[in-house]
Amino acid sequence: MGCFFSRRRKPAQGGQQQPGAAGHDAAAGEEKAPPQPLYSWDQRAKIDPKDYTFSGLKDETVGRLPGKVAGQQFVIQDCENCNIYIFDHSATITVDDCVNCKIFLGPIKGSVFFRDCKDCKCIVACQQFRTRDCRKLEVFLCCATQPIIESSTGMKFGCFQYYYPELALQFKDAGLSIFNNTWSNIHDFTPVSGENNWGLLPENAAIQDYVPLPSSEELKAVRISTDAMRSIIPITRGRRQKCSDESCLAVFFAGDYTTANARKLTDEMTGKGFQLVQTKEISMKAEDAYRVFKQCASEFIPLLEKGPVVALEFNGDDAVEACQSTINDVFSGTKVFVSESKASASQDVDNFFNFADMQMGM
């Protein structure tokens, strides 16, 4: 941290300016500069912490509309039997000592930390997720890195599922990719032998049964949908058991329609009964391409310079054939890597997602 200094003219001996000095400065074209603030934060808008805190509430429905948090830190503490909605992106959020609350947290650029909370149901999107000393939290999660629980029991996790018109831009403002979601890859810092401190929510769990739509007139203005087909985040199986021994890898390269194309292929494949297991968006170098794409690498290397790739794993009997057919029919003018055969498909999937996890430090 630093500040700005200006060099001052030394006055004449005795502290008095010599006669004619002012006239000489004016003749030289010098003008007295207006005073400048010493610190950059002098020019910032004043922030009232109360605008970014919910504390000591009971039996209330409260929230923040899109644009009202705008990347600031937020604190939720000592709330009981409350419905809490943050429909905006934030820097970090801490949730302390909350009981029996329903909580929605829009995209968080950094970490969300739940401490000493119990019997809460949450929908959360973040870069880092951590709990400590919590009990019976049920969380629909989108997390870019491996979620961590510590000294926590009765934890249940599902895949983030939510939509409102501003949410996609909020993910972008928070620096989060909708394709990087490790919601089911939980790390327990304090495991107990013979017990499991966490598990997965039922596949058919209806998200609005856990965190209901807001009832206050102000928050009803947010046009929410909990329909899985409209979710900003693709719904993935994660670590759930696969229904088939056959998976297929599809990789879209950077371009104007990469996200739209990945969503379109997902809709086509899931509409045919195949399951989306996992997704990833990551940058690759030429040496990475040879490792992942093998003999096809030289064809794709020039495309890697345009930006990150988006990878999708689909699972189901005949997934490779169905994916190849869909790519040919729907994306004939788009460059896509897709597993060439059933024999190579599993290795393709392992090569890519193992590489991606190493790149992201997981």
Short mmCIF file of C-alpha atoms in Angstrom, two decimals:
data_model
loop_
_atom_site.label_atom_id
_atom_site.label_comp_id
_atom_site.label_asym_id
_atom_site.label_seq_id
_atom_site.Cartn_x
_atom_site.Cartn_y
_atom_site.Cartn_z
CA MET A 1 0.00 0.00 0.00
CA GLY A 2 1.36 3.39 -0.82
CA CYS A 3 0.45 7.03 -1.23
CA PHE A 4 1.35 9.85 -3.58
CA PHE A 5 3.74 12.69 -2.68
CA SER A 6 4.35 15.99 -4.44
CA ARG A 7 7.65 17.85 -4.38
CA ARG A 8 7.28 21.33 -2.90
CA ARG A 9 9.31 24.41 -3.70
CA LYS A 10 11.48 25.36 -0.75
CA PRO A 11 10.67 28.83 0.56
CA ALA A 12 13.37 31.43 0.84
CA GLN A 13 15.42 31.52 4.01
CA GLY A 14 13.33 32.73 6.90
CA GLY A 15 10.16 31.22 5.54
CA GLN A 16 9.27 34.18 3.28
CA GLN A 17 8.89 34.02 -0.46
CA GLN A 18 11.26 36.35 -2.26
CA PRO A 19 9.66 39.32 -3.99
CA GLY A 20 8.92 38.66 -7.63
CA ALA A 21 8.95 34.88 -7.24
CA ALA A 22 5.23 34.55 -7.88
CA GLY A 23 5.50 36.72 -10.97
CA HIS A 24 8.44 34.62 -12.23
CA ASP A 25 6.38 31.40 -11.82
CA ALA A 26 3.46 32.89 -13.70
CA ALA A 27 5.74 34.07 -16.48
CA ALA A 28 7.16 30.55 -16.74
CA GLY A 29 3.65 29.29 -17.35
CA GLU A 30 3.36 27.37 -14.11
CA GLU A 31 -0.10 27.01 -12.58
CA LYS A 32 -0.79 25.87 -9.10
CA ALA A 33 -2.24 22.34 -9.27
CA PRO A 34 -5.44 21.65 -7.32
CA PRO A 35 -4.94 19.59 -4.18
CA GLN A 36 -5.02 15.84 -4.81
CA PRO A 37 -6.20 13.16 -2.37
CA LEU A 38 -3.41 11.22 -0.78
CA TYR A 39 -5.13 7.87 -1.01
CA SER A 40 -7.07 6.22 -3.83
CA TRP A 41 -9.85 5.09 -1.53
CA ASP A 42 -10.69 8.75 -0.78
CA GLN A 43 -12.46 8.74 -4.15
CA ARG A 44 -14.40 5.51 -3.59
CA ALA A 45 -18.10 5.43 -2.85
CA LYS A 46 -18.77 4.93 0.82
CA ILE A 47 -19.70 1.34 1.67
CA ASP A 48 -22.06 0.66 4.55
CA PRO A 49 -21.38 -2.85 5.93
CA LYS A 50 -25.04 -3.07 6.98
CA ASP A 51 -26.00 -3.24 3.32
CA TYR A 52 -23.98 -6.45 3.00
CA THR A 53 -24.99 -8.20 6.23
CA PHE A 54 -27.95 -10.23 7.45
CA SER A 55 -27.61 -10.69 11.19
CA GLY A 56 -29.81 -11.81 14.07
CA LEU A 57 -32.92 -12.44 11.96
CA LYS A 58 -35.71 -14.86 12.87
CA ASP A 59 -38.71 -16.05 10.84
CA GLU A 60 -38.03 -13.57 8.03
CA THR A 61 -37.67 -13.62 4.24
CA VAL A 62 -34.87 -11.31 3.10
CA GLY A 63 -32.65 -10.90 0.10
CA ARG A 64 -30.76 -8.76 -2.39
CA LEU A 65 -31.90 -8.16 -5.95
CA PRO A 66 -29.58 -8.36 -8.99
CA GLY A 67 -27.15 -5.44 -8.98
CA LYS A 68 -27.44 -4.74 -5.25
CA VAL A 69 -24.32 -6.65 -4.10
CA ALA A 70 -22.18 -6.12 -7.21
CA GLY A 71 -19.13 -8.10 -6.16
CA GLN A 72 -18.90 -7.01 -2.52
CA GLN A 73 -18.29 -9.33 0.45
CA PHE A 74 -21.37 -10.50 2.31
CA VAL A 75 -21.99 -11.82 5.84
CA ILE A 76 -24.92 -13.93 7.05
CA GLN A 77 -24.94 -14.72 10.77
CA ASP A 78 -27.14 -15.73 13.70
CA CYS A 79 -30.27 -16.26 11.60
CA GLU A 80 -33.03 -18.75 12.46
CA ASN A 81 -35.97 -20.06 10.39
CA CYS A 82 -35.23 -17.55 7.62
CA ASN A 83 -35.42 -17.64 3.83
CA ILE A 84 -32.40 -15.77 2.47
CA TYR A 85 -31.72 -14.98 -1.21
CA ILE A 86 -28.65 -13.27 -2.69
CA PHE A 87 -29.58 -12.80 -6.37
CA ASP A 88 -26.24 -11.25 -7.33
CA HIS A 89 -22.53 -12.03 -7.55
CA SER A 90 -20.25 -11.40 -4.58
CA ALA A 91 -16.59 -11.57 -3.61
CA THR A 92 -16.85 -13.93 -0.60
CA ILE A 93 -19.63 -14.98 1.76
CA THR A 94 -19.49 -16.30 5.31
CA VAL A 95 -22.50 -17.99 6.89
CA ASP A 96 -22.18 -18.40 10.66
CA ASP A 97 -24.45 -19.84 13.37
CA CYS A 98 -27.55 -20.20 11.21
CA VAL A 99 -30.30 -22.70 12.07
CA ASN A 100 -33.10 -24.07 9.88
CA CYS A 101 -32.58 -21.53 7.11
CA LYS A 102 -33.23 -21.78 3.36
CA ILE A 103 -30.45 -19.97 1.49
CA PHE A 104 -29.76 -19.11 -2.16
CA LEU A 105 -26.32 -17.65 -2.93
CA GLY A 106 -25.60 -16.36 -6.44
CA PRO A 107 -22.11 -16.69 -8.00
CA ILE A 108 -19.26 -16.13 -5.51
CA LYS A 109 -15.91 -15.17 -7.02
CA GLY A 110 -13.95 -16.55 -4.07
CA SER A 111 -15.01 -18.71 -1.16
CA VAL A 112 -18.16 -19.44 0.78
CA PHE A 113 -17.62 -20.67 4.34
CA PHE A 114 -20.37 -22.20 6.48
CA ARG A 115 -19.51 -22.39 10.20
CA ASP A 116 -21.56 -23.74 13.09
CA CYS A 117 -24.70 -24.04 10.99
CA LYS A 118 -27.32 -26.80 11.24
CA ASP A 119 -30.48 -27.97 9.50
CA CYS A 120 -30.04 -25.60 6.57
CA LYS A 121 -30.91 -26.12 2.90
CA CYS A 122 -28.87 -24.18 0.37
CA ILE A 123 -28.26 -23.46 -3.31
CA VAL A 124 -24.71 -22.21 -3.84
CA ALA A 125 -22.38 -21.31 -6.75
CA CYS A 126 -18.76 -20.53 -5.86
CA GLN A 127 -15.06 -20.91 -6.56
CA GLN A 128 -14.38 -22.57 -3.18
CA PHE A 129 -16.79 -24.25 -0.76
CA ARG A 130 -15.99 -25.11 2.84
CA THR A 131 -17.87 -26.05 6.00
CA ARG A 132 -16.70 -26.40 9.60
CA ASP A 133 -18.64 -27.64 12.61
CA CYS A 134 -21.87 -27.95 10.62
CA ARG A 135 -24.66 -30.51 10.92
CA LYS A 136 -27.33 -31.58 8.44
CA LEU A 137 -26.74 -29.22 5.55
CA GLU A 138 -28.36 -30.07 2.21
CA VAL A 139 -26.62 -28.20 -0.61
CA PHE A 140 -27.28 -27.93 -4.34
CA LEU A 141 -23.78 -26.92 -5.34
CA CYS A 142 -21.73 -25.55 -8.20
CA CYS A 143 -18.08 -25.39 -7.14
CA ALA A 144 -15.07 -24.83 -9.39
CA THR A 145 -12.68 -26.56 -6.99
CA GLN A 146 -12.99 -29.57 -4.70
CA PRO A 147 -15.55 -28.86 -1.94
CA ILE A 148 -14.24 -29.35 1.58
CA ILE A 149 -16.04 -30.29 4.77
CA GLU A 150 -14.43 -30.29 8.21
CA SER A 151 -15.85 -31.49 11.52
CA SER A 152 -19.23 -31.67 9.80
CA THR A 153 -21.84 -34.46 9.75
CA GLY A 154 -25.04 -35.31 7.92
CA MET A 155 -24.03 -33.35 4.81
CA LYS A 156 -25.91 -34.00 1.55
CA PHE A 157 -25.02 -32.66 -1.89
CA GLY A 158 -26.74 -32.28 -5.26
CA CYS A 159 -25.98 -30.49 -8.53
CA PHE A 160 -26.80 -26.77 -8.73
CA GLN A 161 -29.99 -26.18 -10.70
CA TYR A 162 -31.36 -22.66 -11.17
CA TYR A 163 -32.17 -19.93 -13.67
CA TYR A 164 -33.02 -16.26 -13.77
CA PRO A 165 -32.17 -13.83 -16.63
CA GLU A 166 -29.23 -12.09 -14.91
CA LEU A 167 -27.54 -15.27 -13.67
CA ALA A 168 -25.39 -16.03 -16.73
CA LEU A 169 -23.77 -12.57 -16.64
CA GLN A 170 -23.27 -12.88 -12.89
CA PHE A 171 -21.32 -16.10 -13.43
CA LYS A 172 -19.12 -14.23 -15.90
CA ASP A 173 -18.63 -11.28 -13.52
CA ALA A 174 -17.61 -13.74 -10.79
CA GLY A 175 -15.10 -15.42 -13.11
CA LEU A 176 -16.87 -18.78 -12.91
CA SER A 177 -17.41 -21.20 -15.78
CA ILE A 178 -20.75 -22.98 -15.93
CA PHE A 179 -18.85 -26.09 -17.09
CA ASN A 180 -16.49 -26.36 -14.10
CA ASN A 181 -18.54 -27.99 -11.36
CA THR A 182 -17.10 -30.56 -8.94
CA TRP A 183 -20.21 -30.66 -6.77
CA SER A 184 -19.92 -34.36 -5.85
CA ASN A 185 -16.14 -34.62 -5.40
CA ILE A 186 -16.18 -33.90 -1.66
CA HIS A 187 -13.05 -33.96 0.50
CA ASP A 188 -13.64 -34.67 4.20
CA PHE A 189 -10.81 -33.27 6.32
CA THR A 190 -12.00 -35.12 9.42
CA PRO A 191 -13.30 -38.55 8.38
CA VAL A 192 -14.52 -40.97 11.05
CA SER A 193 -13.68 -44.64 10.68
CA GLY A 194 -16.75 -46.68 9.80
CA GLU A 195 -18.92 -43.61 9.21
CA ASN A 196 -19.66 -41.32 6.30
CA ASN A 197 -20.13 -37.65 7.07
CA TRP A 198 -21.60 -36.85 3.68
CA GLY A 199 -23.68 -38.31 0.86
CA LEU A 200 -25.63 -37.35 -2.25
CA LEU A 201 -29.18 -36.07 -2.47
CA PRO A 202 -31.70 -38.19 -4.40
CA GLU A 203 -31.46 -37.86 -8.17
CA ASN A 204 -35.10 -36.84 -8.38
CA ALA A 205 -34.83 -34.20 -5.65
CA ALA A 206 -36.98 -31.19 -6.56
CA ILE A 207 -34.93 -28.12 -5.78
CA GLN A 208 -37.94 -25.95 -4.87
CA ASP A 209 -38.85 -28.48 -2.17
CA TYR A 210 -35.58 -27.60 -0.44
CA VAL A 211 -35.27 -23.87 -1.11
CA PRO A 212 -38.71 -22.47 -2.03
CA LEU A 213 -39.21 -19.55 -4.38
CA PRO A 214 -39.23 -16.23 -2.51
CA SER A 215 -42.58 -15.09 -1.17
CA SER A 216 -41.86 -11.38 -0.61
CA GLU A 217 -43.21 -8.96 -3.23
CA GLU A 218 -39.79 -7.39 -3.77
CA LEU A 219 -38.00 -10.68 -4.48
CA LYS A 220 -40.83 -12.04 -6.65
CA ALA A 221 -39.59 -9.60 -9.30
CA VAL A 222 -36.70 -12.00 -10.04
CA ARG A 223 -37.92 -14.30 -12.82
CA ILE A 224 -36.79 -17.66 -11.44
CA SER A 225 -37.06 -21.09 -13.00
CA THR A 226 -36.05 -24.34 -11.32
CA ASP A 227 -36.70 -26.38 -14.49
CA ALA A 228 -33.66 -28.58 -15.14
CA MET A 229 -33.85 -27.81 -18.88
CA ARG A 230 -33.37 -24.08 -18.17
CA SER A 231 -30.67 -24.39 -15.51
CA ILE A 232 -27.62 -22.19 -16.12
CA ILE A 233 -25.44 -25.06 -14.91
CA PRO A 234 -25.63 -28.32 -16.91
CA ILE A 235 -27.04 -31.03 -14.64
CA THR A 236 -24.36 -33.72 -14.25
CA ARG A 237 -24.29 -37.12 -12.55
CA GLY A 238 -20.93 -36.42 -10.95
CA ARG A 239 -19.77 -39.30 -8.75
CA ARG A 240 -23.04 -41.21 -8.97
CA GLN A 241 -22.71 -44.74 -10.37
CA LYS A 242 -22.79 -44.80 -14.16
CA CYS A 243 -25.58 -46.70 -15.83
CA SER A 244 -23.34 -48.17 -18.55
CA ASP A 245 -19.76 -49.25 -19.16
CA GLU A 246 -19.68 -47.04 -22.27
CA SER A 247 -18.86 -43.35 -22.17
CA CYS A 248 -18.01 -40.87 -24.90
CA LEU A 249 -15.88 -37.70 -24.88
CA ALA A 250 -16.86 -34.66 -26.95
CA VAL A 251 -14.66 -31.53 -27.00
CA PHE A 252 -15.69 -28.18 -28.47
CA PHE A 253 -12.99 -25.64 -29.32
CA ALA A 254 -13.18 -21.91 -28.61
CA GLY A 255 -15.40 -19.85 -30.87
CA ASP A 256 -18.41 -17.56 -30.92
CA TYR A 257 -20.85 -20.38 -30.20
CA THR A 258 -18.86 -22.77 -28.01
CA THR A 259 -21.20 -22.55 -25.02
CA ALA A 260 -24.33 -22.71 -27.17
CA ASN A 261 -22.97 -25.71 -29.08
CA ALA A 262 -22.09 -27.57 -25.88
CA ARG A 263 -25.57 -26.91 -24.50
CA LYS A 264 -27.15 -28.01 -27.78
CA LEU A 265 -25.26 -31.31 -27.82
CA THR A 266 -26.22 -31.90 -24.19
CA ASP A 267 -29.89 -31.35 -25.00
CA GLU A 268 -29.67 -33.68 -28.00
CA MET A 269 -27.91 -36.48 -26.10
CA THR A 270 -29.96 -36.30 -22.90
CA GLY A 271 -33.08 -36.16 -25.03
CA LYS A 272 -32.04 -39.56 -26.42
CA GLY A 273 -31.68 -40.98 -22.91
CA PHE A 274 -27.92 -40.57 -22.41
CA GLN A 275 -26.57 -39.11 -19.19
CA LEU A 276 -24.20 -36.16 -18.83
CA VAL A 277 -21.57 -37.31 -16.33
CA GLN A 278 -19.19 -34.36 -16.12
CA THR A 279 -18.10 -31.22 -17.96
CA LYS A 280 -14.97 -29.08 -17.98
CA GLU A 281 -13.75 -25.81 -19.49
CA ILE A 282 -9.97 -25.46 -19.57
CA SER A 283 -7.09 -24.03 -21.60
CA MET A 284 -4.74 -26.41 -23.38
CA LYS A 285 -1.28 -26.18 -24.92
CA ALA A 286 0.14 -28.10 -27.87
CA GLU A 287 1.83 -30.65 -25.61
CA ASP A 288 -1.47 -31.19 -23.83
CA ALA A 289 -3.17 -31.94 -27.13
CA TYR A 290 -0.75 -34.78 -27.93
CA ARG A 291 -1.42 -36.26 -24.52
CA VAL A 292 -5.20 -36.05 -24.79
CA PHE A 293 -6.03 -36.29 -28.51
CA LYS A 294 -3.18 -38.64 -29.50
CA GLN A 295 -2.95 -39.10 -33.29
CA CYS A 296 -5.58 -36.39 -33.90
CA ALA A 297 -3.60 -33.73 -32.02
CA SER A 298 -2.04 -31.94 -35.00
CA GLU A 299 -5.51 -31.26 -36.40
CA PHE A 300 -6.64 -29.45 -33.25
CA ILE A 301 -3.48 -27.62 -32.10
CA PRO A 302 -4.17 -24.43 -34.13
CA LEU A 303 -7.61 -24.20 -32.50
CA LEU A 304 -6.21 -24.21 -28.96
CA GLU A 305 -4.78 -20.70 -29.37
CA LYS A 306 -8.29 -19.26 -29.65
CA GLY A 307 -9.21 -20.01 -26.06
CA PRO A 308 -10.38 -22.71 -23.62
CA VAL A 309 -12.04 -25.91 -24.77
CA VAL A 310 -15.30 -27.31 -23.37
CA ALA A 311 -15.42 -31.06 -22.76
CA LEU A 312 -18.46 -33.25 -22.09
CA GLU A 313 -18.69 -36.88 -20.99
CA PHE A 314 -21.84 -38.77 -21.96
CA ASN A 315 -22.68 -42.23 -20.64
CA GLY A 316 -24.97 -44.95 -21.91
CA ASP A 317 -25.03 -47.96 -24.20
CA ASP A 318 -24.00 -46.91 -27.74
CA ALA A 319 -23.06 -43.41 -26.51
CA VAL A 320 -20.15 -43.18 -28.96
CA GLU A 321 -22.26 -44.00 -32.00
CA ALA A 322 -25.06 -41.65 -30.89
CA CYS A 323 -22.63 -38.79 -30.21
CA GLN A 324 -20.87 -39.22 -33.55
CA SER A 325 -24.21 -39.28 -35.36
CA THR A 326 -25.44 -36.14 -33.58
CA ILE A 327 -22.20 -34.30 -34.30
CA ASN A 328 -22.46 -35.16 -38.00
CA ASP A 329 -26.13 -34.21 -38.24
CA VAL A 330 -26.24 -31.07 -36.09
CA PHE A 331 -22.67 -29.72 -36.04
CA SER A 332 -21.42 -30.54 -39.54
CA GLY A 333 -19.67 -27.17 -39.87
CA THR A 334 -18.13 -27.17 -36.39
CA LYS A 335 -14.77 -28.63 -35.41
CA VAL A 336 -15.38 -31.14 -32.62
CA PHE A 337 -13.28 -33.93 -31.16
CA VAL A 338 -15.39 -36.99 -30.41
CA SER A 339 -14.29 -40.48 -29.39
CA GLU A 340 -13.71 -42.56 -32.51
CA SER A 341 -14.73 -45.95 -31.13
CA LYS A 342 -16.03 -47.77 -28.07
CA ALA A 343 -12.57 -49.24 -27.57
CA SER A 344 -10.91 -45.82 -27.26
CA ALA A 345 -13.75 -43.91 -25.57
CA SER A 346 -13.00 -44.78 -21.93
CA GLN A 347 -9.33 -43.93 -22.41
CA ASP A 348 -10.28 -40.63 -24.09
CA VAL A 349 -12.44 -39.71 -21.12
CA ASP A 350 -9.74 -40.65 -18.59
CA ASN A 351 -7.01 -38.83 -20.52
CA PHE A 352 -8.92 -35.58 -20.72
CA PHE A 353 -10.46 -35.34 -17.27
CA ASN A 354 -7.33 -36.57 -15.47
CA PHE A 355 -5.39 -33.89 -17.33
CA ALA A 356 -8.01 -31.27 -16.46
CA ASP A 357 -8.01 -32.17 -12.77
CA MET A 358 -4.20 -31.92 -12.64
CA GLN A 359 -4.31 -28.51 -14.33
CA MET A 360 -6.85 -27.29 -11.80
CA GLY A 361 -4.93 -28.71 -8.84
CA MET A 362 -7.40 -31.42 -7.88
#
